[in-house]
Amino acid sequence: MVIRVTAESRCRTSYSRVNCRYLSVGWRRIAGVRIAVVPEGDGAGRARVLDGPTEAVGDLAAWMGEQQRRHDVRWVLPSTEELYPTLLRAGVRLDRCHDLALAEGILLAFEERPHRPRNLGAAWARTRGLPEPADPRPQTRGEQPTLFEADRGTTPVGADPLDAAVAVLADQERRIAATAQPDRLRLLVAAESAGALAAAEMSHHGLPWRTDVHLAMLEDLLGQRTAPGVRPAKLADLADRISAAFAGRPVNPDHPPSIVRAFAREGVEIPSARAWVIKELDHPAVAPLLEYKELSRLYVAHGWSWLDSWVDGGRFRPEYVVGGVVSGRWATRGGAALQLPRTLRTAVRSDPGWVLVCADASQLEPRVLGALSGDRRFAEVSESADLYTSLAADAFDGDRGRAKIAMLSAMYGGTSGEAGPLLAVLRKRFPQAVEYVEQAARAGEEGRVVRSRLGRTSPPPSEAWRELTSDYDGEQAEKRGRQAAREWGRFTRNFVVQASAADWALTMLATLRRNLAVSAPEAQIVFFQHDEVIVHCPEAAAEAVSADVSKAAEQSSTLVFGATPVRFPLEATTVTSYADAK
DNA sequence: TGCCCTGGCGCC
DNA sequence: AAAGGGCGCCAGGGCA
């Protein structure tokens, strides 16, 4: 079953007649019933079947689990992120929900007022013209309550939170219905809400992480663990060699200006201490410096203290922030889960008897551009498993490298060197695809917002930007203004592609989650990063999981882009170590 | 001492 | 090989 964006309308009559008593004693499964829930502290809470009476529940988790078993529920939650971890610890899994705060965030962005608070209290206050309470500070690790917290500053002032939840839901549905393409926004809200469920489940299950493998790697590359603030042996040695290469004058390789000054003393002027700048120099310090940078990165970002903080019981448990990026990509709070270095993937191993099904959408963004723009010739190119190779064959004399530069320049707004002429070739061959992103760039330069396929909306530029780009006073101001305009144009150019790719990936994730619940209930989605997903499952379930992955990709393509000829391959490989994927 | 900025670099 | 877009995180250092 895919996400049913129209389920509400069809089910409305069937549940308007039921009430909580019916739910409690019910013997018949009710399809699509919506139940709003607010936690009230000490594990208790109140619930209301929409249009029905309110029920006070002593053990909210147990009650929700019971309803979830009996009926097909869409839970209406003020904040999945706050409620669901507690439910998961109590062993309760929710099928689907409508997250009021996430929906509010999407709608506020759509309505071009992205900086207003999105919590339930604020959303309710706006419906009454009352002052809006600010969003609460996100909870950090270690502060997690063992039971539900009733009030984290988002309770509507002067209203029953359950009344507020129901009122805000109605308000959101009205606002969605008033848009030009309500089905798209409904899908986006459903996918975002499902994403919130998946994110909490991922943190709950954790990514399988072999501490012993990680430790062995650290010791091999860096030496024995040292006290905080003391460089491990290999780094200390490299630092000495760097200073020696600069005539013995001490250089702090952790301090870029110190490196720049050291080279300057030897008559080598460099604009920065970036690795790719240093790589070009001919100097005895170059080799140890580059090695130091690489190892130091591992030590600082994913060394022993990272292991202490983030890996527990053989699981890496990051906290995902759903909708944390304006484009709809996820962010993380701590743990740097979305920046796992490739070299560390070898520490990600399945449990005995289990496997990792790793799925990666290949060249998602150019394919998304093909589907967005409806460029038929471009769609033909995307028939191939390797889009860049067929693009090269079609328009770049078989030169895959140049084809890729041209494509990336179109999507990111590249201006350097080769980009111009290559983009011209692309434009001539695929006018619709290139025009799509150039239109988005022009919108940004003129201060207008752009939207993803499903309606995720770019933030309007700041007041400062508007001042900078209007009423030029002098040559300098004009130059700065034009530069600011071009920069914002690059942002909106990229936004339409990146955000639509996020639409696709989120819908795929939501669909996969539903598929797995049916065909491989033991399987756990344990990682999701922009365009890839990892499922941890018993070996016997691997085939079913792989099939679900492919199916999810197809379903997502149809849900998001309709009948597009563009293919979105999501290649799944079954491995026991993440390092062996692909 | 804590806050904020910068440079640098990991991922997509 | 880097460059264009998006992030998070860390160390260093300036400043209150």
PDB file of N, CA and C in Angstrom, chain A residues 393-452:
ATOM      1  N   ALA A 393      27.571  10.231 -24.676  1.00  0.00           N
ATOM      2  CA  ALA A 393      27.428   9.661 -26.009  1.00  0.00           C
ATOM      3  C   ALA A 393      26.527  10.542 -26.869  1.00  0.00           C
ATOM      4  N   ASP A 394      25.511  11.118 -26.235  1.00  0.00           N
ATOM      5  CA  ASP A 394      24.530  11.896 -26.984  1.00  0.00           C
ATOM      6  C   ASP A 394      25.054  13.265 -27.402  1.00  0.00           C
ATOM      7  N   ALA A 395      25.806  13.909 -26.500  1.00  0.00           N
ATOM      8  CA  ALA A 395      26.111  15.313 -26.767  1.00  0.00           C
ATOM      9  C   ALA A 395      27.572  15.714 -26.562  1.00  0.00           C
ATOM     10  N   PHE A 396      28.387  14.855 -25.987  1.00  0.00           N
ATOM     11  CA  PHE A 396      29.744  15.282 -25.639  1.00  0.00           C
ATOM     12  C   PHE A 396      30.823  14.355 -26.197  1.00  0.00           C
ATOM     13  N   ASP A 397      30.588  13.807 -27.371  1.00  0.00           N
ATOM     14  CA  ASP A 397      31.580  12.957 -28.039  1.00  0.00           C
ATOM     15  C   ASP A 397      32.105  11.855 -27.120  1.00  0.00           C
ATOM     16  N   GLY A 398      31.228  11.356 -26.260  1.00  0.00           N
ATOM     17  CA  GLY A 398      31.620  10.241 -25.400  1.00  0.00           C
ATOM     18  C   GLY A 398      32.459  10.617 -24.210  1.00  0.00           C
ATOM     19  N   ASP A 399      32.667  11.926 -23.995  1.00  0.00           N
ATOM     20  CA  ASP A 399      33.495  12.348 -22.859  1.00  0.00           C
ATOM     21  C   ASP A 399      32.627  12.478 -21.604  1.00  0.00           C
ATOM     22  N   ARG A 400      32.653  11.443 -20.766  1.00  0.00           N
ATOM     23  CA  ARG A 400      31.788  11.409 -19.581  1.00  0.00           C
ATOM     24  C   ARG A 400      32.123  12.542 -18.619  1.00  0.00           C
ATOM     25  N   GLY A 401      33.402  12.841 -18.471  1.00  0.00           N
ATOM     26  CA  GLY A 401      33.825  13.885 -17.547  1.00  0.00           C
ATOM     27  C   GLY A 401      33.210  15.233 -17.898  1.00  0.00           C
ATOM     28  N   ARG A 402      33.265  15.558 -19.196  1.00  0.00           N
ATOM     29  CA  ARG A 402      32.720  16.858 -19.614  1.00  0.00           C
ATOM     30  C   ARG A 402      31.202  16.874 -19.495  1.00  0.00           C
ATOM     31  N   ALA A 403      30.578  15.736 -19.778  1.00  0.00           N
ATOM     32  CA  ALA A 403      29.119  15.655 -19.651  1.00  0.00           C
ATOM     33  C   ALA A 403      28.700  15.936 -18.211  1.00  0.00           C
ATOM     34  N   LYS A 404      29.476  15.395 -17.286  1.00  0.00           N
ATOM     35  CA  LYS A 404      29.146  15.570 -15.866  1.00  0.00           C
ATOM     36  C   LYS A 404      29.322  17.025 -15.429  1.00  0.00           C
ATOM     37  N   ILE A 405      30.431  17.642 -15.890  1.00  0.00           N
ATOM     38  CA  ILE A 405      30.644  19.057 -15.546  1.00  0.00           C
ATOM     39  C   ILE A 405      29.497  19.909 -16.068  1.00  0.00           C
ATOM     40  N   ALA A 406      29.094  19.639 -17.302  1.00  0.00           N
ATOM     41  CA  ALA A 406      28.016  20.422 -17.905  1.00  0.00           C
ATOM     42  C   ALA A 406      26.742  20.290 -17.071  1.00  0.00           C
ATOM     43  N   MET A 407      26.448  19.074 -16.683  1.00  0.00           N
ATOM     44  CA  MET A 407      25.221  18.802 -15.926  1.00  0.00           C
ATOM     45  C   MET A 407      25.264  19.472 -14.560  1.00  0.00           C
ATOM     46  N   LEU A 408      26.392  19.313 -13.879  1.00  0.00           N
ATOM     47  CA  LEU A 408      26.507  19.909 -12.550  1.00  0.00           C
ATOM     48  C   LEU A 408      26.474  21.439 -12.637  1.00  0.00           C
ATOM     49  N   SER A 409      27.074  21.984 -13.682  1.00  0.00           N
ATOM     50  CA  SER A 409      27.049  23.436 -13.839  1.00  0.00           C
ATOM     51  C   SER A 409      25.624  23.932 -14.016  1.00  0.00           C
ATOM     52  N   ALA A 410      24.844  23.162 -14.753  1.00  0.00           N
ATOM     53  CA  ALA A 410      23.450  23.561 -14.962  1.00  0.00           C
ATOM     54  C   ALA A 410      22.697  23.552 -13.632  1.00  0.00           C
ATOM     55  N   MET A 411      22.968  22.547 -12.813  1.00  0.00           N
ATOM     56  CA  MET A 411      22.193  22.394 -11.586  1.00  0.00           C
ATOM     57  C   MET A 411      22.706  23.257 -10.440  1.00  0.00           C
ATOM     58  N   TYR A 412      24.006  23.566 -10.459  1.00  0.00           N
ATOM     59  CA  TYR A 412      24.587  24.324  -9.345  1.00  0.00           C
ATOM     60  C   TYR A 412      24.934  25.750  -9.723  1.00  0.00           C
ATOM     61  N   GLY A 413      24.870  26.072 -11.000  1.00  0.00           N
ATOM     62  CA  GLY A 413      25.196  27.427 -11.397  1.00  0.00           C
ATOM     63  C   GLY A 413      26.678  27.673 -11.553  1.00  0.00           C
ATOM     64  N   GLY A 414      27.409  26.657 -11.947  1.00  0.00           N
ATOM     65  CA  GLY A 414      28.850  26.787 -12.122  1.00  0.00           C
ATOM     66  C   GLY A 414      29.186  27.829 -13.169  1.00  0.00           C
ATOM     67  N   THR A 415      30.277  28.553 -12.936  1.00  0.00           N
ATOM     68  CA  THR A 415      30.639  29.634 -13.850  1.00  0.00           C
ATOM     69  C   THR A 415      32.077  29.516 -14.334  1.00  0.00           C
ATOM     70  N   SER A 416      32.812  28.611 -13.688  1.00  0.00           N
ATOM     71  CA  SER A 416      34.249  28.624 -13.925  1.00  0.00           C
ATOM     72  C   SER A 416      34.639  27.984 -15.255  1.00  0.00           C
ATOM     73  N   GLY A 417      35.761  28.399 -15.736  1.00  0.00           N
ATOM     74  CA  GLY A 417      36.458  27.839 -16.893  1.00  0.00           C
ATOM     75  C   GLY A 417      35.575  27.203 -17.950  1.00  0.00           C
ATOM     76  N   GLU A 418      35.610  25.894 -17.960  1.00  0.00           N
ATOM     77  CA  GLU A 418      34.940  25.120 -18.984  1.00  0.00           C
ATOM     78  C   GLU A 418      33.420  25.238 -18.967  1.00  0.00           C
ATOM     79  N   ALA A 419      32.882  25.590 -17.790  1.00  0.00           N
ATOM     80  CA  ALA A 419      31.446  25.468 -17.574  1.00  0.00           C
ATOM     81  C   ALA A 419      30.617  26.151 -18.670  1.00  0.00           C
ATOM     82  N   GLY A 420      31.016  27.359 -19.023  1.00  0.00           N
ATOM     83  CA  GLY A 420      30.245  28.133 -19.993  1.00  0.00           C
ATOM     84  C   GLY A 420      29.985  27.405 -21.300  1.00  0.00           C
ATOM     85  N   PRO A 421      31.043  27.066 -22.039  1.00  0.00           N
ATOM     86  CA  PRO A 421      30.849  26.379 -23.321  1.00  0.00           C
ATOM     87  C   PRO A 421      30.124  25.033 -23.188  1.00  0.00           C
ATOM     88  N   LEU A 422      30.418  24.297 -22.104  1.00  0.00           N
ATOM     89  CA  LEU A 422      29.769  23.002 -21.935  1.00  0.00           C
ATOM     90  C   LEU A 422      28.265  23.176 -21.711  1.00  0.00           C
ATOM     91  N   LEU A 423      27.937  24.209 -20.936  1.00  0.00           N
ATOM     92  CA  LEU A 423      26.530  24.490 -20.676  1.00  0.00           C
ATOM     93  C   LEU A 423      25.822  24.877 -21.970  1.00  0.00           C
ATOM     94  N   ALA A 424      26.554  25.569 -22.838  1.00  0.00           N
ATOM     95  CA  ALA A 424      25.968  25.961 -24.119  1.00  0.00           C
ATOM     96  C   ALA A 424      25.608  24.727 -24.941  1.00  0.00           C
ATOM     97  N   VAL A 425      26.482  23.730 -24.913  1.00  0.00           N
ATOM     98  CA  VAL A 425      26.193  22.477 -25.630  1.00  0.00           C
ATOM     99  C   VAL A 425      24.935  21.832 -25.056  1.00  0.00           C
ATOM    100  N   LEU A 426      24.886  21.815 -23.724  1.00  0.00           N
ATOM    101  CA  LEU A 426      23.746  21.195 -23.045  1.00  0.00           C
ATOM    102  C   LEU A 426      22.444  21.919 -23.396  1.00  0.00           C
ATOM    103  N   ARG A 427      22.526  23.247 -23.419  1.00  0.00           N
ATOM    104  CA  ARG A 427      21.333  24.051 -23.685  1.00  0.00           C
ATOM    105  C   ARG A 427      20.813  23.805 -25.098  1.00  0.00           C
ATOM    106  N   LYS A 428      21.748  23.659 -26.037  1.00  0.00           N
ATOM    107  CA  LYS A 428      21.359  23.457 -27.418  1.00  0.00           C
ATOM    108  C   LYS A 428      20.659  22.104 -27.592  1.00  0.00           C
ATOM    109  N   ARG A 429      21.185  21.117 -26.876  1.00  0.00           N
ATOM    110  CA  ARG A 429      20.694  19.753 -27.024  1.00  0.00           C
ATOM    111  C   ARG A 429      19.438  19.498 -26.181  1.00  0.00           C
ATOM    112  N   PHE A 430      19.401  20.103 -24.994  1.00  0.00           N
ATOM    113  CA  PHE A 430      18.289  19.860 -24.055  1.00  0.00           C
ATOM    114  C   PHE A 430      17.709  21.197 -23.581  1.00  0.00           C
ATOM    115  N   PRO A 431      17.097  21.926 -24.504  1.00  0.00           N
ATOM    116  CA  PRO A 431      16.682  23.293 -24.156  1.00  0.00           C
ATOM    117  C   PRO A 431      15.697  23.341 -22.987  1.00  0.00           C
ATOM    118  N   GLN A 432      14.781  22.389 -22.926  1.00  0.00           N
ATOM    119  CA  GLN A 432      13.776  22.455 -21.858  1.00  0.00           C
ATOM    120  C   GLN A 432      14.387  22.241 -20.486  1.00  0.00           C
ATOM    121  N   ALA A 433      15.284  21.252 -20.404  1.00  0.00           N
ATOM    122  CA  ALA A 433      15.890  20.959 -19.102  1.00  0.00           C
ATOM    123  C   ALA A 433      16.692  22.154 -18.603  1.00  0.00           C
ATOM    124  N   VAL A 434      17.480  22.757 -19.499  1.00  0.00           N
ATOM    125  CA  VAL A 434      18.308  23.889 -19.076  1.00  0.00           C
ATOM    126  C   VAL A 434      17.436  25.103 -18.764  1.00  0.00           C
ATOM    127  N   GLU A 435      16.399  25.293 -19.568  1.00  0.00           N
ATOM    128  CA  GLU A 435      15.514  26.433 -19.319  1.00  0.00           C
ATOM    129  C   GLU A 435      14.850  26.326 -17.942  1.00  0.00           C
ATOM    130  N   TYR A 436      14.557  25.103 -17.521  1.00  0.00           N
ATOM    131  CA  TYR A 436      13.891  24.927 -16.225  1.00  0.00           C
ATOM    132  C   TYR A 436      14.731  25.512 -15.086  1.00  0.00           C
ATOM    133  N   VAL A 437      16.014  25.176 -15.065  1.00  0.00           N
ATOM    134  CA  VAL A 437      16.857  25.693 -13.974  1.00  0.00           C
ATOM    135  C   VAL A 437      17.180  27.171 -14.171  1.00  0.00           C
ATOM    136  N   GLU A 438      17.242  27.614 -15.426  1.00  0.00           N
ATOM    137  CA  GLU A 438      17.568  29.023 -15.632  1.00  0.00           C
ATOM    138  C   GLU A 438      16.398  29.913 -15.230  1.00  0.00           C
ATOM    139  N   GLN A 439      15.195  29.394 -15.419  1.00  0.00           N
ATOM    140  CA  GLN A 439      14.033  30.132 -14.946  1.00  0.00           C
ATOM    141  C   GLN A 439      14.075  30.264 -13.414  1.00  0.00           C
ATOM    142  N   ALA A 440      14.451  29.168 -12.769  1.00  0.00           N
ATOM    143  CA  ALA A 440      14.550  29.205 -11.299  1.00  0.00           C
ATOM    144  C   ALA A 440      15.611  30.208 -10.870  1.00  0.00           C
ATOM    145  N   ALA A 441      16.718  30.256 -11.609  1.00  0.00           N
ATOM    146  CA  ALA A 441      17.790  31.206 -11.273  1.00  0.00           C
ATOM    147  C   ALA A 441      17.298  32.643 -11.443  1.00  0.00           C
ATOM    148  N   ARG A 442      16.567  32.901 -12.525  1.00  0.00           N
ATOM    149  CA  ARG A 442      16.049  34.262 -12.735  1.00  0.00           C
ATOM    150  C   ARG A 442      15.091  34.652 -11.612  1.00  0.00           C
ATOM    151  N   ALA A 443      14.248  33.700 -11.195  1.00  0.00           N
ATOM    152  CA  ALA A 443      13.316  33.978 -10.094  1.00  0.00           C
ATOM    153  C   ALA A 443      14.086  34.420  -8.859  1.00  0.00           C
ATOM    154  N   GLY A 444      15.147  33.685  -8.538  1.00  0.00           N
ATOM    155  CA  GLY A 444      15.940  34.029  -7.359  1.00  0.00           C
ATOM    156  C   GLY A 444      16.577  35.396  -7.503  1.00  0.00           C
ATOM    157  N   GLU A 445      17.136  35.675  -8.682  1.00  0.00           N
ATOM    158  CA  GLU A 445      17.800  36.967  -8.895  1.00  0.00           C
ATOM    159  C   GLU A 445      16.824  38.123  -8.728  1.00  0.00           C
ATOM    160  N   GLU A 446      15.545  37.840  -9.033  1.00  0.00           N
ATOM    161  CA  GLU A 446      14.535  38.896  -8.911  1.00  0.00           C
ATOM    162  C   GLU A 446      13.858  38.890  -7.540  1.00  0.00           C
ATOM    163  N   GLY A 447      14.316  38.013  -6.647  1.00  0.00           N
ATOM    164  CA  GLY A 447      13.782  38.020  -5.287  1.00  0.00           C
ATOM    165  C   GLY A 447      12.507  37.209  -5.103  1.00  0.00           C
ATOM    166  N   ARG A 448      12.138  36.437  -6.137  1.00  0.00           N
ATOM    167  CA  ARG A 448      10.935  35.599  -5.999  1.00  0.00           C
ATOM    168  C   ARG A 448      11.298  34.239  -5.415  1.00  0.00           C
ATOM    169  N   VAL A 449      10.302  33.546  -4.836  1.00  0.00           N
ATOM    170  CA  VAL A 449      10.541  32.206  -4.308  1.00  0.00           C
ATOM    171  C   VAL A 449      10.339  31.179  -5.419  1.00  0.00           C
ATOM    172  N   VAL A 450      10.880  29.993  -5.223  1.00  0.00           N
ATOM    173  CA  VAL A 450      10.643  28.869  -6.143  1.00  0.00           C
ATOM    174  C   VAL A 450      10.167  27.683  -5.312  1.00  0.00           C
ATOM    175  N   ARG A 451       9.565  26.707  -5.998  1.00  0.00           N
ATOM    176  CA  ARG A 451       9.024  25.551  -5.280  1.00  0.00           C
ATOM    177  C   ARG A 451       9.534  24.244  -5.864  1.00  0.00           C
ATOM    178  N   SER A 452       9.591  23.247  -4.974  1.00  0.00           N
ATOM    179  CA  SER A 452       9.905  21.904  -5.444  1.00  0.00           C
ATOM    180  C   SER A 452       8.670  21.321  -6.120  1.00  0.00           C
TER     181      SER A 452
END
